[in-house]
Amino acid sequence: MPDNIDLKCSHRLTEQIGFIVEMDKLKNILRETRLVFQQRLENDAEHTWHLAMMVMVLAEYANTPDPQTKLDLGKTLQLVLLHDVVEIDAGDVFSYADFDPAEKHHKECLAADRLFNLLPGEQAKHFRDLWNEYEDQQTIEARFARSIDRLQPFLLNYFTNGYTWRKYNITVDRVKNHILRDMKPGSEALWRFVDNILDDAVAKGMLLPEAAEA
């Protein structure tokens, strides 16, 4: 937050407002997916909002170890709202790009250090712990959050006639090895949904078929 702004409030509230203002930068991070009803690219804030809506609508499809275990909806919403804020500093890396995952994670950890530490101490730790939980993928909430994070751009691509897929000549096997691979641990039901319409996407020319082996 600019130093010349005096909020005339407690130090704690000043830190919290500063974090909230910093989060506005998420609206400037453009993704490769196009909006369904407008011919422009989606930004990270729109993506994050859409994930939260999807979690509320689709929570019943989360994988759970037994019928008595329920998805913690509140925590899952926090995970999807926080998981991409690091892209304010680290930027968005296109899922099908050639990149070093270790380097990407390192940049995102540095971003998490800076951004979450704008908050008061216990909130900074809580938010960072949630971000780490998503990255570690050890809970049903983190795995379901990732399933939703993979489903959302798939839907935007499917309902824009494969806009990003066609732009980058994506083959169906690359979708299977990314989207489907990451969805199954969090939601077999949503994994099956995507798997069932991949042939349709290929038939309609949205995705290229698998490359023939040499």
mmCIF file of C-alpha atoms in Angstrom:
data_model
loop_
_atom_site.group_PDB
_atom_site.id
_atom_site.type_symbol
_atom_site.label_atom_id
_atom_site.label_comp_id
_atom_site.label_asym_id
_atom_site.label_seq_id
_atom_site.Cartn_x
_atom_site.Cartn_y
_atom_site.Cartn_z
ATOM 1 C CA MET A 1 0.000 0.000 0.000
ATOM 2 C CA PRO A 2 1.338 3.495 -0.797
ATOM 3 C CA ASP A 3 3.061 5.057 2.211
ATOM 4 C CA ASN A 4 1.233 8.358 1.756
ATOM 5 C CA ILE A 5 -2.162 6.831 2.549
ATOM 6 C CA ASP A 6 -3.172 7.173 6.194
ATOM 7 C CA LEU A 7 -6.081 4.845 6.991
ATOM 8 C CA LYS A 8 -6.337 6.129 10.594
ATOM 9 C CA CYS A 9 -6.898 2.623 11.945
ATOM 10 C CA SER A 10 -5.064 -0.063 13.882
ATOM 11 C CA HIS A 11 -1.831 -1.553 12.585
ATOM 12 C CA ARG A 12 -3.597 -4.911 12.208
ATOM 13 C CA LEU A 13 -6.393 -3.478 10.071
ATOM 14 C CA THR A 14 -3.879 -1.496 8.025
ATOM 15 C CA GLU A 15 -2.032 -4.738 7.196
ATOM 16 C CA GLN A 16 -5.279 -6.512 6.296
ATOM 17 C CA ILE A 17 -6.463 -3.688 4.038
ATOM 18 C CA GLY A 18 -3.027 -3.611 2.432
ATOM 19 C CA PHE A 19 -3.312 -7.320 1.605
ATOM 20 C CA ILE A 20 -6.809 -6.849 0.207
ATOM 21 C CA VAL A 21 -5.648 -3.996 -2.022
ATOM 22 C CA GLU A 22 -2.667 -6.081 -3.201
ATOM 23 C CA MET A 23 -5.084 -8.858 -4.209
ATOM 24 C CA ASP A 24 -6.602 -6.486 -6.777
ATOM 25 C CA LYS A 25 -3.508 -7.192 -8.881
ATOM 26 C CA LEU A 26 -4.901 -10.678 -9.529
ATOM 27 C CA LYS A 27 -7.317 -9.039 -11.978
ATOM 28 C CA ASN A 28 -4.332 -8.101 -14.149
ATOM 29 C CA ILE A 29 -3.005 -11.659 -14.568
ATOM 30 C CA LEU A 30 -4.344 -13.001 -17.851
ATOM 31 C CA ARG A 31 -4.772 -16.694 -18.521
ATOM 32 C CA GLU A 32 -4.772 -18.533 -21.846
ATOM 33 C CA THR A 33 -8.442 -19.500 -21.617
ATOM 34 C CA ARG A 34 -11.109 -17.375 -23.262
ATOM 35 C CA LEU A 35 -14.414 -16.421 -21.691
ATOM 36 C CA VAL A 36 -17.414 -18.297 -23.032
ATOM 37 C CA PHE A 37 -19.584 -15.268 -23.750
ATOM 38 C CA GLN A 38 -16.929 -12.671 -24.577
ATOM 39 C CA GLN A 39 -14.026 -12.826 -26.984
ATOM 40 C CA ARG A 40 -11.350 -11.924 -24.458
ATOM 41 C CA LEU A 41 -9.058 -13.843 -22.173
ATOM 42 C CA GLU A 42 -10.009 -14.707 -18.619
ATOM 43 C CA ASN A 43 -8.049 -13.181 -15.750
ATOM 44 C CA ASP A 44 -6.980 -14.934 -12.548
ATOM 45 C CA ALA A 45 -9.597 -13.223 -10.379
ATOM 46 C CA GLU A 46 -12.385 -14.403 -12.686
ATOM 47 C CA HIS A 47 -10.896 -17.892 -12.712
ATOM 48 C CA THR A 48 -10.754 -17.966 -8.912
ATOM 49 C CA TRP A 49 -14.355 -16.779 -8.533
ATOM 50 C CA HIS A 50 -15.510 -19.427 -10.999
ATOM 51 C CA LEU A 51 -13.700 -22.139 -9.042
ATOM 52 C CA ALA A 52 -15.412 -21.089 -5.822
ATOM 53 C CA MET A 53 -18.813 -21.241 -7.512
ATOM 54 C CA MET A 54 -18.015 -24.665 -8.946
ATOM 55 C CA VAL A 55 -16.937 -26.002 -5.548
ATOM 56 C CA MET A 56 -20.289 -24.987 -4.055
ATOM 57 C CA VAL A 57 -22.248 -26.559 -6.922
ATOM 58 C CA LEU A 58 -20.213 -29.747 -7.386
ATOM 59 C CA ALA A 59 -19.098 -30.599 -3.832
ATOM 60 C CA GLU A 60 -21.185 -33.788 -3.811
ATOM 61 C CA TYR A 61 -18.815 -35.329 -6.403
ATOM 62 C CA ALA A 62 -15.695 -35.172 -4.231
ATOM 63 C CA ASN A 63 -13.937 -38.451 -3.547
ATOM 64 C CA THR A 64 -14.215 -39.370 0.133
ATOM 65 C CA PRO A 65 -12.869 -42.476 1.887
ATOM 66 C CA ASP A 66 -16.316 -43.488 3.193
ATOM 67 C CA PRO A 67 -19.930 -42.226 3.195
ATOM 68 C CA GLN A 68 -19.526 -40.769 6.684
ATOM 69 C CA THR A 69 -16.626 -38.516 5.689
ATOM 70 C CA LYS A 70 -17.785 -35.195 4.282
ATOM 71 C CA LEU A 71 -15.830 -32.651 2.297
ATOM 72 C CA ASP A 72 -15.051 -29.546 4.339
ATOM 73 C CA LEU A 73 -16.706 -27.054 2.005
ATOM 74 C CA GLY A 74 -15.409 -23.985 3.835
ATOM 75 C CA LYS A 75 -11.806 -25.150 3.675
ATOM 76 C CA THR A 76 -12.125 -26.125 0.004
ATOM 77 C CA LEU A 77 -13.416 -22.651 -0.818
ATOM 78 C CA GLN A 78 -10.431 -21.136 0.991
ATOM 79 C CA LEU A 79 -8.059 -23.382 -0.960
ATOM 80 C CA VAL A 80 -9.400 -22.375 -4.373
ATOM 81 C CA LEU A 81 -9.494 -18.701 -3.416
ATOM 82 C CA LEU A 82 -5.865 -18.721 -2.241
ATOM 83 C CA HIS A 83 -4.080 -21.177 -4.502
ATOM 84 C CA ASP A 84 -3.404 -18.778 -7.401
ATOM 85 C CA VAL A 85 -2.711 -15.529 -5.535
ATOM 86 C CA VAL A 86 1.019 -16.252 -5.887
ATOM 87 C CA GLU A 87 0.651 -15.566 -9.606
ATOM 88 C CA ILE A 88 0.565 -11.849 -8.746
ATOM 89 C CA ASP A 89 4.363 -12.173 -8.481
ATOM 90 C CA ALA A 90 5.131 -15.463 -10.239
ATOM 91 C CA GLY A 91 2.785 -15.065 -13.207
ATOM 92 C CA ASP A 92 0.506 -17.670 -14.757
ATOM 93 C CA VAL A 93 2.265 -20.600 -16.409
ATOM 94 C CA PHE A 94 0.281 -22.158 -19.253
ATOM 95 C CA SER A 95 -0.548 -25.760 -18.407
ATOM 96 C CA TYR A 96 0.700 -27.095 -21.744
ATOM 97 C CA ALA A 97 3.880 -25.002 -21.858
ATOM 98 C CA ASP A 98 7.361 -26.468 -21.540
ATOM 99 C CA PHE A 99 8.501 -25.382 -18.078
ATOM 100 C CA ASP A 100 10.540 -26.581 -15.117
ATOM 101 C CA PRO A 101 8.092 -27.523 -12.321
ATOM 102 C CA ALA A 102 10.774 -27.070 -9.656
ATOM 103 C CA GLU A 103 11.583 -23.553 -10.841
ATOM 104 C CA LYS A 104 7.879 -22.710 -11.021
ATOM 105 C CA HIS A 105 7.329 -23.942 -7.464
ATOM 106 C CA HIS A 106 10.348 -21.991 -6.208
ATOM 107 C CA LYS A 107 9.033 -18.743 -7.708
ATOM 108 C CA GLU A 108 5.592 -19.388 -6.258
ATOM 109 C CA CYS A 109 7.022 -20.064 -2.789
ATOM 110 C CA LEU A 110 8.848 -16.739 -2.890
ATOM 111 C CA ALA A 111 5.605 -15.071 -3.932
ATOM 112 C CA ALA A 112 3.737 -16.783 -1.097
ATOM 113 C CA ASP A 113 6.345 -15.528 1.359
ATOM 114 C CA ARG A 114 5.893 -11.931 0.262
ATOM 115 C CA LEU A 115 2.134 -11.838 -0.236
ATOM 116 C CA PHE A 116 0.939 -13.708 2.828
ATOM 117 C CA ASN A 117 3.391 -11.859 5.052
ATOM 118 C CA LEU A 118 1.533 -8.661 4.256
ATOM 119 C CA LEU A 119 -1.042 -9.972 6.736
ATOM 120 C CA PRO A 120 -0.865 -10.018 10.538
ATOM 121 C CA GLY A 121 1.248 -12.909 11.827
ATOM 122 C CA GLU A 122 -1.387 -15.540 12.644
ATOM 123 C CA GLN A 123 -3.373 -14.826 9.465
ATOM 124 C CA ALA A 124 -0.194 -14.965 7.401
ATOM 125 C CA LYS A 125 0.584 -18.422 8.839
ATOM 126 C CA HIS A 126 -2.993 -19.657 8.370
ATOM 127 C CA PHE A 127 -3.136 -18.552 4.740
ATOM 128 C CA ARG A 128 0.302 -19.962 3.997
ATOM 129 C CA ASP A 129 -0.657 -23.278 5.614
ATOM 130 C CA LEU A 130 -3.723 -23.433 3.380
ATOM 131 C CA TRP A 131 -1.631 -22.673 0.297
ATOM 132 C CA ASN A 132 0.825 -25.401 1.323
ATOM 133 C CA GLU A 133 -2.055 -27.826 1.838
ATOM 134 C CA TYR A 134 -3.196 -27.273 -1.735
ATOM 135 C CA GLU A 135 0.341 -27.756 -3.038
ATOM 136 C CA ASP A 136 0.919 -30.907 -0.996
ATOM 137 C CA GLN A 137 -2.302 -32.615 -2.203
ATOM 138 C CA GLN A 138 -2.653 -34.803 0.898
ATOM 139 C CA THR A 139 -6.253 -34.006 1.908
ATOM 140 C CA ILE A 140 -9.582 -34.669 0.228
ATOM 141 C CA GLU A 141 -10.196 -30.916 0.126
ATOM 142 C CA ALA A 142 -6.904 -30.193 -1.660
ATOM 143 C CA ARG A 143 -7.448 -32.992 -4.169
ATOM 144 C CA PHE A 144 -10.998 -31.885 -4.924
ATOM 145 C CA ALA A 145 -9.861 -28.269 -5.274
ATOM 146 C CA ARG A 146 -7.316 -29.370 -7.878
ATOM 147 C CA SER A 147 -9.966 -31.387 -9.718
ATOM 148 C CA ILE A 148 -12.093 -28.269 -9.973
ATOM 149 C CA ASP A 149 -9.057 -26.209 -11.030
ATOM 150 C CA ARG A 150 -8.545 -28.613 -13.938
ATOM 151 C CA LEU A 151 -12.219 -28.909 -14.862
ATOM 152 C CA GLN A 152 -12.819 -25.152 -15.147
ATOM 153 C CA PRO A 153 -10.429 -24.409 -18.050
ATOM 154 C CA PHE A 154 -11.530 -27.641 -19.723
ATOM 155 C CA LEU A 155 -15.108 -26.356 -19.723
ATOM 156 C CA LEU A 156 -14.079 -22.934 -21.020
ATOM 157 C CA ASN A 157 -12.180 -24.573 -23.856
ATOM 158 C CA TYR A 158 -14.986 -26.974 -24.693
ATOM 159 C CA PHE A 159 -17.601 -24.218 -24.769
ATOM 160 C CA THR A 160 -15.431 -21.884 -26.859
ATOM 161 C CA ASN A 161 -15.015 -24.525 -29.565
ATOM 162 C CA GLY A 162 -11.572 -25.448 -28.282
ATOM 163 C CA TYR A 163 -10.176 -21.909 -28.465
ATOM 164 C CA THR A 164 -6.908 -22.488 -26.580
ATOM 165 C CA TRP A 165 -6.550 -26.102 -27.699
ATOM 166 C CA ARG A 166 -6.769 -25.084 -31.363
ATOM 167 C CA LYS A 167 -4.490 -22.073 -30.861
ATOM 168 C CA TYR A 168 -1.696 -24.303 -29.528
ATOM 169 C CA ASN A 169 -2.494 -27.503 -31.485
ATOM 170 C CA ILE A 170 -3.173 -29.513 -28.342
ATOM 171 C CA THR A 171 -3.675 -33.249 -28.818
ATOM 172 C CA VAL A 172 -6.181 -35.272 -26.845
ATOM 173 C CA ASP A 173 -3.458 -37.307 -25.150
ATOM 174 C CA ARG A 174 -1.971 -34.121 -23.676
ATOM 175 C CA VAL A 175 -5.349 -33.341 -22.120
ATOM 176 C CA LYS A 176 -5.570 -36.870 -20.770
ATOM 177 C CA ASN A 177 -2.083 -36.656 -19.297
ATOM 178 C CA HIS A 178 -2.797 -33.342 -17.603
ATOM 179 C CA ILE A 179 -6.490 -32.763 -16.950
ATOM 180 C CA LEU A 180 -7.574 -36.356 -16.379
ATOM 181 C CA ARG A 181 -4.427 -37.312 -14.467
ATOM 182 C CA ASP A 182 -4.994 -34.519 -11.964
ATOM 183 C CA MET A 183 -8.777 -34.880 -11.680
ATOM 184 C CA LYS A 184 -9.148 -38.536 -10.760
ATOM 185 C CA PRO A 185 -7.662 -38.335 -7.220
ATOM 186 C CA GLY A 186 -10.175 -35.630 -6.270
ATOM 187 C CA SER A 187 -13.287 -36.705 -8.143
ATOM 188 C CA GLU A 188 -13.775 -39.881 -10.127
ATOM 189 C CA ALA A 189 -17.252 -38.700 -11.144
ATOM 190 C CA LEU A 190 -15.950 -35.481 -12.702
ATOM 191 C CA TRP A 191 -13.006 -37.401 -14.192
ATOM 192 C CA ARG A 192 -15.474 -39.726 -15.957
ATOM 193 C CA PHE A 193 -17.493 -36.726 -17.179
ATOM 194 C CA VAL A 194 -14.438 -35.242 -18.887
ATOM 195 C CA ASP A 195 -13.256 -38.599 -20.209
ATOM 196 C CA ASN A 196 -16.662 -39.216 -21.776
ATOM 197 C CA ILE A 197 -16.665 -36.043 -23.861
ATOM 198 C CA LEU A 198 -13.068 -36.096 -25.084
ATOM 199 C CA ASP A 199 -14.020 -38.120 -28.180
ATOM 200 C CA ASP A 200 -16.648 -35.504 -28.976
ATOM 201 C CA ALA A 201 -14.048 -32.741 -28.664
ATOM 202 C CA VAL A 202 -11.795 -34.584 -31.125
ATOM 203 C CA ALA A 203 -14.663 -35.319 -33.519
ATOM 204 C CA LYS A 204 -15.599 -31.629 -33.592
ATOM 205 C CA GLY A 205 -12.020 -30.558 -34.284
ATOM 206 C CA MET A 206 -11.484 -28.878 -30.918
ATOM 207 C CA LEU A 207 -8.630 -31.214 -30.052
ATOM 208 C CA LEU A 208 -6.173 -32.978 -32.327
ATOM 209 C CA PRO A 209 -6.179 -36.789 -32.162
ATOM 210 C CA GLU A 210 -3.263 -38.572 -30.568
ATOM 211 C CA ALA A 211 -0.118 -38.317 -32.633
ATOM 212 C CA ALA A 212 0.732 -41.543 -34.436
ATOM 213 C CA GLU A 213 3.817 -43.264 -33.074
ATOM 214 C CA ALA A 214 6.814 -43.254 -35.389
#
